[in-house]
Amino acid sequence: MRRKITVFIIIAVCYLLQTTLFDTFSFASISPNLLIIVTSSFGFMRGRKEGLFIGFFCGLILDIFGGGVLGFYSLLYMYIGYINGMFRKLFYPEDIKLPLVLIAGSDLSCNLLIYFIMFLFRNRYDFNYYFLQLMIPELVYTMVITIFLYFVILKINQKLEAIEKRSASKFV
């Protein structure tokens, strides 16, 4: 129960930061995608199932408050969380290379899918503009924020795991 409440608070805080603070500090209307960081991080830290659920709720928040087609971001983030959960066996807390690569790949694939589904099907073919002016700057900005936010999420996850181990050892 404690983990669920903590994860909900992390998702809510990251969504609020993404839509308020980082929207204010956006460069050329580019802001980092904090919910991708949260979804990917919990996916490879906790596994496919938890990545799937956290991705679903991150996407659901974007669907509800962002408008558009209900369920699009939920499905997209759910797949991102699940795919990142497949890398759980390769995850080591002290190594930051794997999280950076996975979060960068998640952000890039998310933006590519958004382009193909939301823009290409509406006959907007200017891929070079979208890729060079929106995708790459958002990717760089997200990577800079990942360096700081990832360690916060990692410490919270480690504390939650320690609490869960202590409480499980009381029942043995």
JSON list of C-alpha atoms in Angstrom, two decimals:
[
{"chain": "A", "resi": 1, "resn": "MET", "atom": "CA", "xyz": [0.00, 0.00, 0.00]},
{"chain": "A", "resi": 2, "resn": "ARG", "atom": "CA", "xyz": [2.86, 2.36, 0.85]},
{"chain": "A", "resi": 3, "resn": "ARG", "atom": "CA", "xyz": [4.45, 1.73, -2.54]},
{"chain": "A", "resi": 4, "resn": "LYS", "atom": "CA", "xyz": [1.22, 2.52, -4.40]},
{"chain": "A", "resi": 5, "resn": "ILE", "atom": "CA", "xyz": [0.74, 5.80, -2.55]},
{"chain": "A", "resi": 6, "resn": "THR", "atom": "CA", "xyz": [4.37, 6.78, -3.09]},
{"chain": "A", "resi": 7, "resn": "VAL", "atom": "CA", "xyz": [4.24, 5.97, -6.81]},
{"chain": "A", "resi": 8, "resn": "PHE", "atom": "CA", "xyz": [1.00, 7.93, -7.17]},
{"chain": "A", "resi": 9, "resn": "ILE", "atom": "CA", "xyz": [2.63, 10.93, -5.47]},
{"chain": "A", "resi": 10, "resn": "ILE", "atom": "CA", "xyz": [5.69, 10.64, -7.76]},
{"chain": "A", "resi": 11, "resn": "ILE", "atom": "CA", "xyz": [3.47, 10.51, -10.86]},
{"chain": "A", "resi": 12, "resn": "ALA", "atom": "CA", "xyz": [1.37, 13.47, -9.69]},
{"chain": "A", "resi": 13, "resn": "VAL", "atom": "CA", "xyz": [4.40, 15.59, -8.79]},
{"chain": "A", "resi": 14, "resn": "CYS", "atom": "CA", "xyz": [6.15, 14.81, -12.09]},
{"chain": "A", "resi": 15, "resn": "TYR", "atom": "CA", "xyz": [3.01, 15.62, -14.06]},
{"chain": "A", "resi": 16, "resn": "LEU", "atom": "CA", "xyz": [2.60, 18.92, -12.21]},
{"chain": "A", "resi": 17, "resn": "LEU", "atom": "CA", "xyz": [6.27, 19.77, -12.72]},
{"chain": "A", "resi": 18, "resn": "GLN", "atom": "CA", "xyz": [6.07, 18.85, -16.40]},
{"chain": "A", "resi": 19, "resn": "THR", "atom": "CA", "xyz": [3.00, 20.99, -17.05]},
{"chain": "A", "resi": 20, "resn": "THR", "atom": "CA", "xyz": [3.86, 23.98, -14.86]},
{"chain": "A", "resi": 21, "resn": "LEU", "atom": "CA", "xyz": [7.50, 24.55, -13.93]},
{"chain": "A", "resi": 22, "resn": "PHE", "atom": "CA", "xyz": [9.16, 22.97, -16.96]},
{"chain": "A", "resi": 23, "resn": "ASP", "atom": "CA", "xyz": [6.55, 24.47, -19.27]},
{"chain": "A", "resi": 24, "resn": "THR", "atom": "CA", "xyz": [7.65, 27.86, -17.94]},
{"chain": "A", "resi": 25, "resn": "PHE", "atom": "CA", "xyz": [11.34, 27.01, -18.44]},
{"chain": "A", "resi": 26, "resn": "SER", "atom": "CA", "xyz": [10.81, 25.57, -21.91]},
{"chain": "A", "resi": 27, "resn": "PHE", "atom": "CA", "xyz": [13.33, 26.36, -24.60]},
{"chain": "A", "resi": 28, "resn": "ALA", "atom": "CA", "xyz": [11.67, 27.15, -27.95]},
{"chain": "A", "resi": 29, "resn": "SER", "atom": "CA", "xyz": [8.47, 25.54, -26.62]},
{"chain": "A", "resi": 30, "resn": "ILE", "atom": "CA", "xyz": [10.35, 22.30, -25.83]},
{"chain": "A", "resi": 31, "resn": "SER", "atom": "CA", "xyz": [9.98, 20.81, -22.35]},
{"chain": "A", "resi": 32, "resn": "PRO", "atom": "CA", "xyz": [11.23, 17.51, -20.92]},
{"chain": "A", "resi": 33, "resn": "ASN", "atom": "CA", "xyz": [8.97, 14.49, -20.68]},
{"chain": "A", "resi": 34, "resn": "LEU", "atom": "CA", "xyz": [9.11, 13.59, -16.98]},
{"chain": "A", "resi": 35, "resn": "LEU", "atom": "CA", "xyz": [6.45, 10.91, -17.22]},
{"chain": "A", "resi": 36, "resn": "ILE", "atom": "CA", "xyz": [8.59, 8.96, -19.70]},
{"chain": "A", "resi": 37, "resn": "ILE", "atom": "CA", "xyz": [11.40, 9.09, -17.14]},
{"chain": "A", "resi": 38, "resn": "VAL", "atom": "CA", "xyz": [9.08, 7.79, -14.39]},
{"chain": "A", "resi": 39, "resn": "THR", "atom": "CA", "xyz": [7.57, 5.05, -16.58]},
{"chain": "A", "resi": 40, "resn": "SER", "atom": "CA", "xyz": [10.91, 3.84, -17.90]},
{"chain": "A", "resi": 41, "resn": "SER", "atom": "CA", "xyz": [12.66, 4.02, -14.53]},
{"chain": "A", "resi": 42, "resn": "PHE", "atom": "CA", "xyz": [10.06, 2.00, -12.66]},
{"chain": "A", "resi": 43, "resn": "GLY", "atom": "CA", "xyz": [9.82, -0.37, -15.60]},
{"chain": "A", "resi": 44, "resn": "PHE", "atom": "CA", "xyz": [13.43, -1.49, -15.51]},
{"chain": "A", "resi": 45, "resn": "MET", "atom": "CA", "xyz": [13.73, -1.18, -11.72]},
{"chain": "A", "resi": 46, "resn": "ARG", "atom": "CA", "xyz": [10.61, -3.19, -10.86]},
{"chain": "A", "resi": 47, "resn": "GLY", "atom": "CA", "xyz": [9.81, -5.30, -13.93]},
{"chain": "A", "resi": 48, "resn": "ARG", "atom": "CA", "xyz": [7.28, -5.63, -16.70]},
{"chain": "A", "resi": 49, "resn": "LYS", "atom": "CA", "xyz": [4.12, -5.75, -14.61]},
{"chain": "A", "resi": 50, "resn": "GLU", "atom": "CA", "xyz": [4.85, -2.64, -12.58]},
{"chain": "A", "resi": 51, "resn": "GLY", "atom": "CA", "xyz": [6.16, -0.82, -15.66]},
{"chain": "A", "resi": 52, "resn": "LEU", "atom": "CA", "xyz": [2.93, -1.65, -17.44]},
{"chain": "A", "resi": 53, "resn": "PHE", "atom": "CA", "xyz": [0.73, -0.32, -14.61]},
{"chain": "A", "resi": 54, "resn": "ILE", "atom": "CA", "xyz": [2.77, 2.82, -14.00]},
{"chain": "A", "resi": 55, "resn": "GLY", "atom": "CA", "xyz": [2.88, 3.49, -17.74]},
{"chain": "A", "resi": 56, "resn": "PHE", "atom": "CA", "xyz": [-0.88, 3.09, -17.93]},
{"chain": "A", "resi": 57, "resn": "PHE", "atom": "CA", "xyz": [-1.51, 5.60, -15.14]},
{"chain": "A", "resi": 58, "resn": "CYS", "atom": "CA", "xyz": [1.02, 8.10, -16.49]},
{"chain": "A", "resi": 59, "resn": "GLY", "atom": "CA", "xyz": [-0.63, 7.87, -19.90]},
{"chain": "A", "resi": 60, "resn": "LEU", "atom": "CA", "xyz": [-4.09, 8.08, -18.37]},
{"chain": "A", "resi": 61, "resn": "ILE", "atom": "CA", "xyz": [-3.20, 11.35, -16.66]},
{"chain": "A", "resi": 62, "resn": "LEU", "atom": "CA", "xyz": [-1.98, 12.71, -19.99]},
{"chain": "A", "resi": 63, "resn": "ASP", "atom": "CA", "xyz": [-5.13, 11.49, -21.71]},
{"chain": "A", "resi": 64, "resn": "ILE", "atom": "CA", "xyz": [-7.48, 12.99, -19.15]},
{"chain": "A", "resi": 65, "resn": "PHE", "atom": "CA", "xyz": [-5.82, 16.36, -18.73]},
{"chain": "A", "resi": 66, "resn": "GLY", "atom": "CA", "xyz": [-4.28, 16.71, -22.19]},
{"chain": "A", "resi": 67, "resn": "GLY", "atom": "CA", "xyz": [-7.34, 16.15, -24.29]},
{"chain": "A", "resi": 68, "resn": "GLY", "atom": "CA", "xyz": [-7.29, 14.32, -27.56]},
{"chain": "A", "resi": 69, "resn": "VAL", "atom": "CA", "xyz": [-8.12, 10.67, -28.01]},
{"chain": "A", "resi": 70, "resn": "LEU", "atom": "CA", "xyz": [-8.78, 8.98, -24.69]},
{"chain": "A", "resi": 71, "resn": "GLY", "atom": "CA", "xyz": [-6.55, 5.94, -24.30]},
{"chain": "A", "resi": 72, "resn": "PHE", "atom": "CA", "xyz": [-3.85, 6.82, -26.85]},
{"chain": "A", "resi": 73, "resn": "TYR", "atom": "CA", "xyz": [-1.20, 7.89, -24.33]},
{"chain": "A", "resi": 74, "resn": "SER", "atom": "CA", "xyz": [-2.32, 5.20, -21.88]},
{"chain": "A", "resi": 75, "resn": "LEU", "atom": "CA", "xyz": [-1.65, 2.50, -24.42]},
{"chain": "A", "resi": 76, "resn": "LEU", "atom": "CA", "xyz": [1.59, 4.09, -25.59]},
{"chain": "A", "resi": 77, "resn": "TYR", "atom": "CA", "xyz": [3.04, 4.56, -22.10]},
{"chain": "A", "resi": 78, "resn": "MET", "atom": "CA", "xyz": [1.83, 1.11, -21.07]},
{"chain": "A", "resi": 79, "resn": "TYR", "atom": "CA", "xyz": [3.87, -0.47, -23.86]},
{"chain": "A", "resi": 80, "resn": "ILE", "atom": "CA", "xyz": [6.87, 1.68, -22.99]},
{"chain": "A", "resi": 81, "resn": "GLY", "atom": "CA", "xyz": [6.72, 0.57, -19.35]},
{"chain": "A", "resi": 82, "resn": "TYR", "atom": "CA", "xyz": [6.32, -3.06, -20.32]},
{"chain": "A", "resi": 83, "resn": "ILE", "atom": "CA", "xyz": [9.21, -3.02, -22.79]},
{"chain": "A", "resi": 84, "resn": "ASN", "atom": "CA", "xyz": [11.48, -1.29, -20.27]},
{"chain": "A", "resi": 85, "resn": "GLY", "atom": "CA", "xyz": [10.48, -3.94, -17.72]},
{"chain": "A", "resi": 86, "resn": "MET", "atom": "CA", "xyz": [12.08, -6.57, -19.95]},
{"chain": "A", "resi": 87, "resn": "PHE", "atom": "CA", "xyz": [15.47, -5.08, -19.07]},
{"chain": "A", "resi": 88, "resn": "ARG", "atom": "CA", "xyz": [15.10, -5.68, -15.32]},
{"chain": "A", "resi": 89, "resn": "LYS", "atom": "CA", "xyz": [17.68, -8.46, -15.30]},
{"chain": "A", "resi": 90, "resn": "LEU", "atom": "CA", "xyz": [20.25, -6.09, -16.82]},
{"chain": "A", "resi": 91, "resn": "PHE", "atom": "CA", "xyz": [19.56, -3.35, -14.28]},
{"chain": "A", "resi": 92, "resn": "TYR", "atom": "CA", "xyz": [22.23, -2.42, -11.75]},
{"chain": "A", "resi": 93, "resn": "PRO", "atom": "CA", "xyz": [21.53, 0.59, -9.50]},
{"chain": "A", "resi": 94, "resn": "GLU", "atom": "CA", "xyz": [25.05, 2.01, -9.69]},
{"chain": "A", "resi": 95, "resn": "ASP", "atom": "CA", "xyz": [25.15, 1.97, -13.51]},
{"chain": "A", "resi": 96, "resn": "ILE", "atom": "CA", "xyz": [23.55, 4.97, -15.22]},
{"chain": "A", "resi": 97, "resn": "LYS", "atom": "CA", "xyz": [24.33, 4.01, -18.82]},
{"chain": "A", "resi": 98, "resn": "LEU", "atom": "CA", "xyz": [21.45, 1.54, -19.20]},
{"chain": "A", "resi": 99, "resn": "PRO", "atom": "CA", "xyz": [18.82, 3.92, -17.76]},
{"chain": "A", "resi": 100, "resn": "LEU", "atom": "CA", "xyz": [20.01, 6.76, -20.00]},
{"chain": "A", "resi": 101, "resn": "VAL", "atom": "CA", "xyz": [19.90, 4.57, -23.11]},
{"chain": "A", "resi": 102, "resn": "LEU", "atom": "CA", "xyz": [16.49, 3.11, -22.24]},
{"chain": "A", "resi": 103, "resn": "ILE", "atom": "CA", "xyz": [14.95, 6.48, -21.40]},
{"chain": "A", "resi": 104, "resn": "ALA", "atom": "CA", "xyz": [16.39, 8.03, -24.57]},
{"chain": "A", "resi": 105, "resn": "GLY", "atom": "CA", "xyz": [15.03, 5.14, -26.64]},
{"chain": "A", "resi": 106, "resn": "SER", "atom": "CA", "xyz": [11.66, 5.40, -24.92]},
{"chain": "A", "resi": 107, "resn": "ASP", "atom": "CA", "xyz": [11.41, 9.14, -25.51]},
{"chain": "A", "resi": 108, "resn": "LEU", "atom": "CA", "xyz": [12.46, 8.84, -29.15]},
{"chain": "A", "resi": 109, "resn": "SER", "atom": "CA", "xyz": [10.13, 5.93, -29.87]},
{"chain": "A", "resi": 110, "resn": "CYS", "atom": "CA", "xyz": [7.26, 7.71, -28.10]},
{"chain": "A", "resi": 111, "resn": "ASN", "atom": "CA", "xyz": [7.77, 10.83, -30.21]},
{"chain": "A", "resi": 112, "resn": "LEU", "atom": "CA", "xyz": [8.10, 8.79, -33.42]},
{"chain": "A", "resi": 113, "resn": "LEU", "atom": "CA", "xyz": [4.86, 6.95, -32.71]},
{"chain": "A", "resi": 114, "resn": "ILE", "atom": "CA", "xyz": [3.12, 10.23, -31.91]},
{"chain": "A", "resi": 115, "resn": "TYR", "atom": "CA", "xyz": [4.35, 11.64, -35.21]},
{"chain": "A", "resi": 116, "resn": "PHE", "atom": "CA", "xyz": [3.27, 8.64, -37.26]},
{"chain": "A", "resi": 117, "resn": "ILE", "atom": "CA", "xyz": [-0.15, 8.29, -35.64]},
{"chain": "A", "resi": 118, "resn": "MET", "atom": "CA", "xyz": [-1.09, 11.92, -34.99]},
{"chain": "A", "resi": 119, "resn": "PHE", "atom": "CA", "xyz": [0.56, 13.79, -37.87]},
{"chain": "A", "resi": 120, "resn": "LEU", "atom": "CA", "xyz": [1.40, 11.46, -40.73]},
{"chain": "A", "resi": 121, "resn": "PHE", "atom": "CA", "xyz": [-2.15, 10.14, -41.01]},
{"chain": "A", "resi": 122, "resn": "ARG", "atom": "CA", "xyz": [-3.39, 13.73, -41.26]},
{"chain": "A", "resi": 123, "resn": "ASN", "atom": "CA", "xyz": [-1.17, 14.39, -44.30]},
{"chain": "A", "resi": 124, "resn": "ARG", "atom": "CA", "xyz": [1.45, 16.45, -42.48]},
{"chain": "A", "resi": 125, "resn": "TYR", "atom": "CA", "xyz": [4.65, 15.13, -43.97]},
{"chain": "A", "resi": 126, "resn": "ASP", "atom": "CA", "xyz": [7.32, 17.52, -42.68]},
{"chain": "A", "resi": 127, "resn": "PHE", "atom": "CA", "xyz": [9.26, 14.83, -40.79]},
{"chain": "A", "resi": 128, "resn": "ASN", "atom": "CA", "xyz": [12.60, 16.66, -40.91]},
{"chain": "A", "resi": 129, "resn": "TYR", "atom": "CA", "xyz": [11.14, 19.69, -39.14]},
{"chain": "A", "resi": 130, "resn": "TYR", "atom": "CA", "xyz": [9.42, 17.57, -36.51]},
{"chain": "A", "resi": 131, "resn": "PHE", "atom": "CA", "xyz": [12.51, 15.42, -35.96]},
{"chain": "A", "resi": 132, "resn": "LEU", "atom": "CA", "xyz": [15.12, 18.18, -35.84]},
{"chain": "A", "resi": 133, "resn": "GLN", "atom": "CA", "xyz": [13.11, 20.95, -34.19]},
{"chain": "A", "resi": 134, "resn": "LEU", "atom": "CA", "xyz": [10.99, 18.96, -31.72]},
{"chain": "A", "resi": 135, "resn": "MET", "atom": "CA", "xyz": [12.14, 15.38, -31.16]},
{"chain": "A", "resi": 136, "resn": "ILE", "atom": "CA", "xyz": [15.89, 15.88, -30.80]},
{"chain": "A", "resi": 137, "resn": "PRO", "atom": "CA", "xyz": [15.71, 18.98, -28.54]},
{"chain": "A", "resi": 138, "resn": "GLU", "atom": "CA", "xyz": [13.13, 17.26, -26.31]},
{"chain": "A", "resi": 139, "resn": "LEU", "atom": "CA", "xyz": [15.36, 14.19, -26.17]},
{"chain": "A", "resi": 140, "resn": "VAL", "atom": "CA", "xyz": [18.37, 16.25, -25.09]},
{"chain": "A", "resi": 141, "resn": "TYR", "atom": "CA", "xyz": [16.36, 18.20, -22.51]},
{"chain": "A", "resi": 142, "resn": "THR", "atom": "CA", "xyz": [14.86, 14.97, -21.15]},
{"chain": "A", "resi": 143, "resn": "MET", "atom": "CA", "xyz": [18.32, 13.40, -20.87]},
{"chain": "A", "resi": 144, "resn": "VAL", "atom": "CA", "xyz": [19.64, 16.37, -18.88]},
{"chain": "A", "resi": 145, "resn": "ILE", "atom": "CA", "xyz": [16.70, 16.13, -16.46]},
{"chain": "A", "resi": 146, "resn": "THR", "atom": "CA", "xyz": [17.07, 12.32, -16.33]},
{"chain": "A", "resi": 147, "resn": "ILE", "atom": "CA", "xyz": [20.51, 12.63, -14.77]},
{"chain": "A", "resi": 148, "resn": "PHE", "atom": "CA", "xyz": [18.97, 14.33, -11.75]},
{"chain": "A", "resi": 149, "resn": "LEU", "atom": "CA", "xyz": [15.47, 12.79, -11.55]},
{"chain": "A", "resi": 150, "resn": "TYR", "atom": "CA", "xyz": [16.67, 9.22, -12.04]},
{"chain": "A", "resi": 151, "resn": "PHE", "atom": "CA", "xyz": [18.72, 9.27, -8.85]},
{"chain": "A", "resi": 152, "resn": "VAL", "atom": "CA", "xyz": [15.76, 10.63, -6.87]},
{"chain": "A", "resi": 153, "resn": "ILE", "atom": "CA", "xyz": [13.52, 7.85, -8.18]},
{"chain": "A", "resi": 154, "resn": "LEU", "atom": "CA", "xyz": [16.27, 5.28, -7.52]},
{"chain": "A", "resi": 155, "resn": "LYS", "atom": "CA", "xyz": [16.67, 6.38, -3.88]},
{"chain": "A", "resi": 156, "resn": "ILE", "atom": "CA", "xyz": [12.91, 6.31, -3.30]},
{"chain": "A", "resi": 157, "resn": "ASN", "atom": "CA", "xyz": [12.71, 2.82, -4.83]},
{"chain": "A", "resi": 158, "resn": "GLN", "atom": "CA", "xyz": [15.59, 1.58, -2.68]},
{"chain": "A", "resi": 159, "resn": "LYS", "atom": "CA", "xyz": [13.97, 2.94, 0.49]},
{"chain": "A", "resi": 160, "resn": "LEU", "atom": "CA", "xyz": [10.67, 1.31, -0.42]},
{"chain": "A", "resi": 161, "resn": "GLU", "atom": "CA", "xyz": [12.38, -2.01, -1.08]},
{"chain": "A", "resi": 162, "resn": "ALA", "atom": "CA", "xyz": [14.18, -1.81, 2.28]},
{"chain": "A", "resi": 163, "resn": "ILE", "atom": "CA", "xyz": [10.90, -1.13, 4.06]},
{"chain": "A", "resi": 164, "resn": "GLU", "atom": "CA", "xyz": [9.23, -4.00, 2.24]},
{"chain": "A", "resi": 165, "resn": "LYS", "atom": "CA", "xyz": [12.05, -6.38, 3.19]},
{"chain": "A", "resi": 166, "resn": "ARG", "atom": "CA", "xyz": [11.83, -5.38, 6.85]},
{"chain": "A", "resi": 167, "resn": "SER", "atom": "CA", "xyz": [8.10, -5.82, 6.93]},
{"chain": "A", "resi": 168, "resn": "ALA", "atom": "CA", "xyz": [8.34, -9.19, 5.12]},
{"chain": "A", "resi": 169, "resn": "SER", "atom": "CA", "xyz": [10.99, -10.43, 7.57]},
{"chain": "A", "resi": 170, "resn": "LYS", "atom": "CA", "xyz": [8.58, -9.82, 10.47]},
{"chain": "A", "resi": 171, "resn": "PHE", "atom": "CA", "xyz": [6.21, -12.43, 9.04]},
{"chain": "A", "resi": 172, "resn": "VAL", "atom": "CA", "xyz": [8.84, -15.13, 8.53]}
]
